[in-house]
């Protein structure tokens, strides 16, 4: 079967070969309607530009790397999906590098990313200040930090302290003991301290209302729904209702819901529960939660990378997105 060529795209789009080339390379010198028509034809034909040709003509790769700390969670699935959609619209492909341990990050950056000849790199949820000495990282190409911040790199992140504050304000109005379930974060962690930021905001809201969080009511576990169930067992065995539980992830909240059901406790009455993220489980199970604008973060991160690739010398940009409380039956 004869391969699809750029000339085929140009002919069916009713434009010149040069116009198709400009669309492929992300040039702004193409009007919106023409760009849309060309991209639709490219998608319909399944055309993919020759990567070596693009590198020769444009001077850079058409691939970007995305480094994330874990796979298999809805947060990162939604984030990557939103980024992939925008990248594909500009005909960039992506390579995903999931790393599960701190020392793996440097190995990936030293060996895997440079060998991919990536045009740029997204670092998701990593605390680059602690990860690389003096902010020096092995990959020196265009970099965008996602779900974390550094004054030296383009960054987009969510105000987790505000998210915790919103939850704390909710709990300050409730009667009964207050508990928090969070992931343990050490001071030398490679990951951006989102849980510690949420805790800071939560405690601030409680103090403003004359309440506090007892140290024994702070439950730190690994990151899984079973950890939420384990924390709930500890809470239910050692306290009495009404229980007020801030689960710093909807994953934890799901575990709490399951354990409450097994014990015949009524969520929304015996157990007041607030999660974090607004994942599908929160919507399905009626969990009050703090919604993160995950898709907005992913799409804006791609915009920042495309702008950085076009203007390497531009000023560093940082964007902080605001979470919001979503009220449901659980609290």
Tab-separated table of N, CA, C and O in Angstrom, residues 209-253:
chain	number	residue	atom	x	y	z
A	209	UNK	N	-11.005	28.663	63.473
A	209	UNK	CA	-12.308	28.421	64.101
A	209	UNK	C	-12.179	27.969	65.553
A	209	UNK	O	-13.163	27.568	66.173
A	210	UNK	N	-10.953	28.014	66.083
A	210	UNK	CA	-10.743	27.631	67.475
A	210	UNK	C	-10.598	26.140	67.692
A	210	UNK	O	-10.659	25.667	68.835
A	211	UNK	N	-10.392	25.366	66.629
A	211	UNK	CA	-10.195	23.919	66.745
A	211	UNK	C	-8.756	23.565	66.394
A	211	UNK	O	-8.005	24.389	65.872
A	212	UNK	N	-8.389	22.318	66.702
A	212	UNK	CA	-7.078	21.847	66.274
A	212	UNK	C	-7.150	20.369	65.923
A	212	UNK	O	-8.161	19.706	66.157
A	213	UNK	N	-6.064	19.867	65.339
A	213	UNK	CA	-5.980	18.469	64.947
A	213	UNK	C	-5.007	17.766	65.880
A	213	UNK	O	-3.812	18.089	65.894
A	214	UNK	N	-5.506	16.820	66.657
A	214	UNK	CA	-4.634	16.069	67.556
A	214	UNK	C	-3.646	15.234	66.740
A	214	UNK	O	-4.003	14.650	65.713
A	215	UNK	N	-2.385	15.175	67.195
A	215	UNK	CA	-1.353	14.442	66.473
A	215	UNK	C	-1.742	12.974	66.287
A	215	UNK	O	-1.469	12.378	65.240
A	216	UNK	N	-2.415	12.395	67.285
A	216	UNK	CA	-2.807	10.978	67.190
A	216	UNK	C	-3.885	10.753	66.132
A	216	UNK	O	-4.133	9.615	65.721
A	217	UNK	N	-4.521	11.827	65.688
A	217	UNK	CA	-5.564	11.713	64.669
A	217	UNK	C	-5.044	11.975	63.261
A	217	UNK	O	-5.821	12.115	62.319
A	218	UNK	N	-3.728	12.032	63.130
A	218	UNK	CA	-3.089	12.183	61.825
A	218	UNK	C	-2.577	10.807	61.400
A	218	UNK	O	-1.682	10.240	62.033
A	219	UNK	N	-3.124	10.256	60.328
A	219	UNK	CA	-2.841	8.878	59.922
A	219	UNK	C	-2.102	8.885	58.584
A	219	UNK	O	-2.681	9.256	57.551
A	220	UNK	N	-0.830	8.492	58.590
A	220	UNK	CA	-0.003	8.516	57.380
A	220	UNK	C	0.221	7.090	56.883
A	220	UNK	O	0.665	6.213	57.642
A	221	UNK	N	-0.082	6.858	55.608
A	221	UNK	CA	0.013	5.523	55.014
A	221	UNK	C	0.625	5.613	53.611
A	221	UNK	O	0.912	6.710	53.117
A	222	UNK	N	0.797	4.434	52.979
A	222	UNK	CA	1.192	4.442	51.585
A	222	UNK	C	-0.012	4.852	50.739
A	222	UNK	O	-1.095	5.108	51.263
A	223	UNK	N	0.182	4.892	49.426
A	223	UNK	CA	-0.856	5.453	48.557
A	223	UNK	C	-1.653	4.328	47.902
A	223	UNK	O	-1.254	3.785	46.869
A	224	UNK	N	-2.807	3.962	48.515
A	224	UNK	CA	-3.670	2.920	47.961
A	224	UNK	C	-5.028	2.986	48.648
A	224	UNK	O	-5.150	3.536	49.743
A	225	UNK	N	-6.067	2.403	48.001
A	225	UNK	CA	-7.389	2.422	48.630
A	225	UNK	C	-7.399	1.514	49.860
A	225	UNK	O	-8.124	1.786	50.828
A	226	UNK	N	-6.576	0.439	49.849
A	226	UNK	CA	-6.519	-0.433	51.021
A	226	UNK	C	-5.946	0.302	52.224
A	226	UNK	O	-6.320	0.021	53.370
A	227	UNK	N	-5.064	1.272	51.981
A	227	UNK	CA	-4.539	2.089	53.074
A	227	UNK	C	-5.653	2.922	53.697
A	227	UNK	O	-5.672	3.138	54.913
A	228	UNK	N	-6.588	3.379	52.867
A	228	UNK	CA	-7.737	4.108	53.396
A	228	UNK	C	-8.572	3.239	54.321
A	228	UNK	O	-9.049	3.687	55.370
A	229	UNK	N	-8.743	1.971	53.951
A	229	UNK	CA	-9.493	1.035	54.791
A	229	UNK	C	-8.758	0.759	56.095
A	229	UNK	O	-9.373	0.691	57.171
A	230	UNK	N	-7.440	0.603	56.028
A	230	UNK	CA	-6.644	0.370	57.241
A	230	UNK	C	-6.732	1.557	58.189
A	230	UNK	O	-6.881	1.386	59.406
A	231	UNK	N	-6.643	2.763	57.629
A	231	UNK	CA	-6.757	3.963	58.457
A	231	UNK	C	-8.133	4.043	59.095
A	231	UNK	O	-8.272	4.398	60.275
A	232	UNK	N	-9.170	3.705	58.324
A	232	UNK	CA	-10.539	3.744	58.849
A	232	UNK	C	-10.718	2.755	60.003
A	232	UNK	O	-11.378	3.063	61.006
A	233	UNK	N	-10.110	1.581	59.879
A	233	UNK	CA	-10.204	0.601	60.970
A	233	UNK	C	-9.589	1.163	62.248
A	233	UNK	O	-10.145	1.009	63.344
A	234	UNK	N	-8.445	1.791	62.109
A	234	UNK	CA	-7.778	2.400	63.267
A	234	UNK	C	-8.667	3.471	63.897
A	234	UNK	O	-8.813	3.542	65.128
A	235	UNK	N	-9.275	4.294	63.055
A	235	UNK	CA	-10.144	5.373	63.544
A	235	UNK	C	-11.384	4.801	64.232
A	235	UNK	O	-11.728	5.178	65.353
A	236	UNK	N	-12.047	3.862	63.576
A	236	UNK	CA	-13.300	3.311	64.109
A	236	UNK	C	-13.074	2.488	65.380
A	236	UNK	O	-13.939	2.439	66.248
A	237	UNK	N	-11.897	1.831	65.474
A	237	UNK	CA	-11.597	1.003	66.647
A	237	UNK	C	-11.222	1.826	67.875
A	237	UNK	O	-11.375	1.358	69.006
A	238	UNK	N	-10.708	3.041	67.655
A	238	UNK	CA	-10.133	3.797	68.757
A	238	UNK	C	-10.831	5.124	69.044
A	238	UNK	O	-10.334	5.926	69.835
A	239	UNK	N	-11.949	5.360	68.414
A	239	UNK	CA	-12.698	6.599	68.642
A	239	UNK	C	-14.188	6.248	68.597
A	239	UNK	O	-14.554	5.099	68.414
A	240	UNK	N	-15.017	7.228	68.744
A	240	UNK	CA	-16.456	6.972	68.682
A	240	UNK	C	-17.128	8.006	67.787
A	240	UNK	O	-16.621	9.118	67.625
A	241	UNK	N	-18.271	7.656	67.207
A	241	UNK	CA	-18.941	8.582	66.278
A	241	UNK	C	-19.520	9.788	67.019
A	241	UNK	O	-19.740	9.714	68.237
A	242	UNK	N	-19.730	10.889	66.282
A	242	UNK	CA	-19.522	11.008	64.833
A	242	UNK	C	-18.038	11.167	64.480
A	242	UNK	O	-17.298	11.846	65.186
A	243	UNK	N	-17.630	10.510	63.379
A	243	UNK	CA	-16.260	10.595	62.892
A	243	UNK	C	-16.206	11.613	61.751
A	243	UNK	O	-17.017	11.551	60.827
A	244	UNK	N	-15.260	12.523	61.799
A	244	UNK	CA	-15.048	13.486	60.716
A	244	UNK	C	-13.689	13.198	60.089
A	244	UNK	O	-12.657	13.374	60.738
A	245	UNK	N	-13.687	12.738	58.846
A	245	UNK	CA	-12.449	12.248	58.222
A	245	UNK	C	-12.152	13.015	56.941
A	245	UNK	O	-12.956	13.054	56.011
A	246	UNK	N	-10.974	13.628	56.899
A	246	UNK	CA	-10.470	14.252	55.679
A	246	UNK	C	-9.480	13.288	55.047
A	246	UNK	O	-8.372	13.089	55.540
A	247	UNK	N	-9.896	12.622	53.961
A	247	UNK	CA	-9.040	11.709	53.215
A	247	UNK	C	-8.382	12.506	52.098
A	247	UNK	O	-9.054	12.978	51.188
A	248	UNK	N	-7.065	12.672	52.168
A	248	UNK	CA	-6.373	13.567	51.240
A	248	UNK	C	-6.231	13.008	49.831
A	248	UNK	O	-5.426	13.496	49.050
A	249	UNK	N	-7.000	12.002	49.525
A	249	UNK	CA	-7.138	11.488	48.169
A	249	UNK	C	-8.453	10.734	48.109
A	249	UNK	O	-8.845	10.078	49.083
A	250	UNK	N	-9.147	10.809	46.995
A	250	UNK	CA	-10.374	10.037	46.833
A	250	UNK	C	-10.101	8.542	46.937
A	250	UNK	O	-10.981	7.754	47.284
A	251	UNK	N	-8.855	8.136	46.632
A	251	UNK	CA	-8.471	6.737	46.775
A	251	UNK	C	-8.599	6.303	48.237
A	251	UNK	O	-9.122	5.229	48.546
A	252	UNK	N	-8.120	7.140	49.150
A	252	UNK	CA	-8.282	6.862	50.583
A	252	UNK	C	-9.768	6.885	50.968
A	252	UNK	O	-10.236	6.057	51.751
A	253	UNK	N	-10.486	7.863	50.439
A	253	UNK	CA	-11.911	8.011	50.785
A	253	UNK	C	-12.705	6.761	50.406
A	253	UNK	O	-13.614	6.346	51.134
